[in-house]
Coordinates of C-alpha atoms in Angstrom, one line a residue:
M1353 CA 154.8 -35.8 31.8
K1354 CA 154.3 -32.5 29.9
V1355 CA 152.8 -31.4 26.5
I1356 CA 156.0 -29.9 24.8
Q1357 CA 154.6 -29.1 21.3
I1358 CA 151.4 -29.3 19.2
Q1359 CA 151.7 -29.5 15.5
G1360 CA 148.6 -30.1 13.4
G1361 CA 146.8 -33.1 14.7
T1362 CA 149.8 -34.5 16.4
V1363 CA 150.9 -33.7 20.1
Y1364 CA 154.4 -34.3 21.5
I1365 CA 154.5 -35.3 25.1
G1366 CA 157.9 -35.0 27.0
K1367 CA 158.4 -37.9 29.5
D1368 CA 160.3 -37.6 32.8
D1369 CA 163.2 -39.7 31.4
G1370 CA 164.0 -37.1 28.5
T1371 CA 162.2 -39.0 25.7
F1372 CA 159.0 -38.0 24.0
E1373 CA 155.9 -39.5 22.7
T1374 CA 153.8 -38.6 19.9
L1375 CA 150.1 -39.0 20.1
P1376 CA 147.1 -38.0 17.8
L1377 CA 144.9 -35.2 19.1
T1378 CA 141.9 -37.6 19.3
A1379 CA 143.7 -39.5 22.2
F1380 CA 142.9 -36.4 24.4
S1381 CA 140.0 -36.0 26.6
F1382 CA 140.6 -32.2 26.5
V1383 CA 141.9 -29.5 24.5
P1384 CA 145.7 -29.6 25.1
S1385 CA 148.1 -26.7 25.5
V1386 CA 151.9 -26.4 25.6
G1387 CA 152.8 -26.9 29.1
D1388 CA 149.9 -29.0 30.4
E1389 CA 150.8 -31.9 32.7
V1390 CA 149.2 -35.1 31.5
E1391 CA 148.7 -38.7 32.4
I1392 CA 148.6 -41.3 29.7
Y1393 CA 146.6 -44.5 29.8
S1394 CA 146.8 -47.3 27.3
N1395 CA 145.6 -50.8 27.0
G1396 CA 147.6 -51.7 23.9
Q1397 CA 144.9 -50.8 21.4
Q1398 CA 143.4 -47.5 22.5
T1399 CA 145.3 -44.6 24.3
I1400 CA 143.6 -41.9 26.4
V1401 CA 145.4 -38.8 27.8
S1402 CA 144.0 -36.9 30.6
R1403 CA 145.1 -33.7 32.4
K1404 CA 146.7 -33.7 35.8
T1405 CA 145.2 -31.0 38.1
K1406 CA 145.9 -30.0 41.7
P1407 CA 143.5 -31.0 44.4
S1408 CA 141.0 -28.3 45.3
A1409 CA 141.7 -26.3 48.5
G1410 CA 139.1 -27.8 50.5
R1411 CA 140.2 -31.5 49.8
Q1412 CA 143.3 -32.7 51.6
N1413 CA 145.1 -36.0 50.8
P1414 CA 146.2 -37.5 54.0
Q1415 CA 149.4 -38.8 52.3
N1416 CA 151.9 -36.1 51.0
S1417 CA 149.3 -33.5 50.9
D1418 CA 151.8 -31.0 49.7
Q1419 CA 152.9 -33.0 46.6
S1420 CA 149.6 -34.9 45.8
T1421 CA 148.1 -34.6 42.4
S1422 CA 144.5 -35.8 41.5
Y1423 CA 143.3 -36.7 38.0
K1424 CA 140.3 -35.1 36.5
Q1425 CA 138.8 -36.1 33.1
T1426 CA 137.5 -33.2 31.1
T1427 CA 135.4 -33.4 28.0
Y1428 CA 137.0 -32.5 24.7
I1429 CA 135.4 -29.0 23.7
G1430 CA 137.2 -28.2 20.4
P1431 CA 135.6 -26.2 17.6
H1432 CA 134.6 -29.5 15.9
V1433 CA 132.4 -31.0 18.6
V1434 CA 128.8 -31.1 17.2
N1435 CA 125.4 -32.4 18.1
K1436 CA 124.9 -35.9 16.6
V1437 CA 121.4 -35.6 15.6
I1438 CA 121.7 -32.1 14.0
Y1439 CA 124.9 -33.1 12.2
C1440 CA 123.3 -36.3 10.8
V1441 CA 120.2 -34.5 9.6
L1442 CA 122.2 -31.8 8.0
A1443 CA 124.5 -34.3 6.2
F1444 CA 121.5 -36.3 5.1
L1445 CA 119.2 -33.6 3.7
L1446 CA 121.6 -30.7 2.8
G1447 CA 125.0 -32.7 2.6
G1448 CA 125.3 -32.2 -1.2
L1449 CA 125.8 -28.5 -0.5
G1450 CA 128.1 -29.1 2.6
I1451 CA 125.9 -27.6 5.2
H1452 CA 127.0 -30.2 7.6
K1453 CA 130.6 -29.1 7.2
F1454 CA 129.8 -25.5 7.9
Y1455 CA 128.0 -26.6 10.9
A1456 CA 131.1 -28.5 12.2
S1457 CA 133.2 -25.4 11.7
R1458 CA 135.0 -26.9 8.6
I1459 CA 134.5 -23.9 6.3
G1460 CA 137.1 -24.9 3.7
K1461 CA 135.4 -28.3 3.2
G1462 CA 132.0 -26.7 3.2
I1463 CA 133.2 -24.5 0.2
L1464 CA 134.5 -27.4 -1.6
Y1465 CA 131.2 -29.3 -1.4
I1466 CA 129.4 -26.1 -2.8
L1467 CA 131.9 -25.8 -5.7
F1468 CA 131.4 -29.5 -6.7
C1469 CA 127.8 -29.8 -5.7
W1470 CA 126.8 -30.1 -9.4
T1471 CA 128.7 -33.4 -9.9
G1472 CA 126.7 -35.3 -7.2
I1473 CA 129.9 -36.6 -5.6
P1474 CA 129.4 -34.4 -2.4
S1475 CA 126.1 -35.9 -2.0
I1476 CA 127.6 -39.5 -2.0
I1477 CA 130.3 -38.4 0.4
A1478 CA 127.8 -36.7 2.7
L1479 CA 125.7 -39.8 2.8
I1480 CA 128.5 -41.9 3.8
E1481 CA 129.7 -39.3 6.4
C1482 CA 125.9 -39.4 7.7
I1483 CA 126.2 -43.1 8.2
M1484 CA 129.7 -42.8 9.8
A1485 CA 128.3 -40.2 12.2
L1486 CA 125.4 -42.5 13.1
C1487 CA 127.8 -45.1 14.1
K1488 CA 129.8 -42.9 16.4
P1489 CA 128.9 -43.1 20.0
A1490 CA 127.7 -39.7 21.4
D1491 CA 129.0 -38.3 24.7
A1492 CA 126.5 -37.5 27.7
N1493 CA 125.5 -34.3 26.0
G1494 CA 124.6 -36.1 22.6
N1495 CA 127.8 -34.6 20.9
I1496 CA 130.3 -36.2 18.6
Q1497 CA 133.6 -35.2 17.2
A1498 CA 133.0 -34.4 13.5

C-alpha cells in the first residue's frame, strides 16, 4: 500500500487491488509523504499506520532476503508536537492571550486569541484546552500532539 495523496488532515492510501482508503493524519505514527509505502493495522476502533522500511544492509532475513521488508515504527515529529508540561502551564497561565497556541505553532489561532482576549472567551477555551492536554497520554519524551 502507498500514500497517493495528502489533502488537509486526510491521507489517501492506494491499496494493491486498485482501491483506496482515506485515513486521518492522526492515525499515522510518522509524517507521511506521497509515495511512502505503509502498512495499516486496525482493531476495529483504532487504526495505526506505520511506514514500511527495507532491512538494514547488516541484517539478512533467511527467507526471501531479496524481497523482504521489515516494519519500523517512528514517532510523529510534525510541527504541532509539544512538551505536555510546558503547553499545559502556558495554557493555564497565559491561555487568554493564546501563548500556548503560538508555542504549538498555531499562529493563526494565537492571533485570534489575542484579538478576542478582552472578552474572556479565550481564557475559558484555554482552560478547557489545558484540561484536555492533561488528559492526553504523553510519549516517551513527554510530548503530546497539540
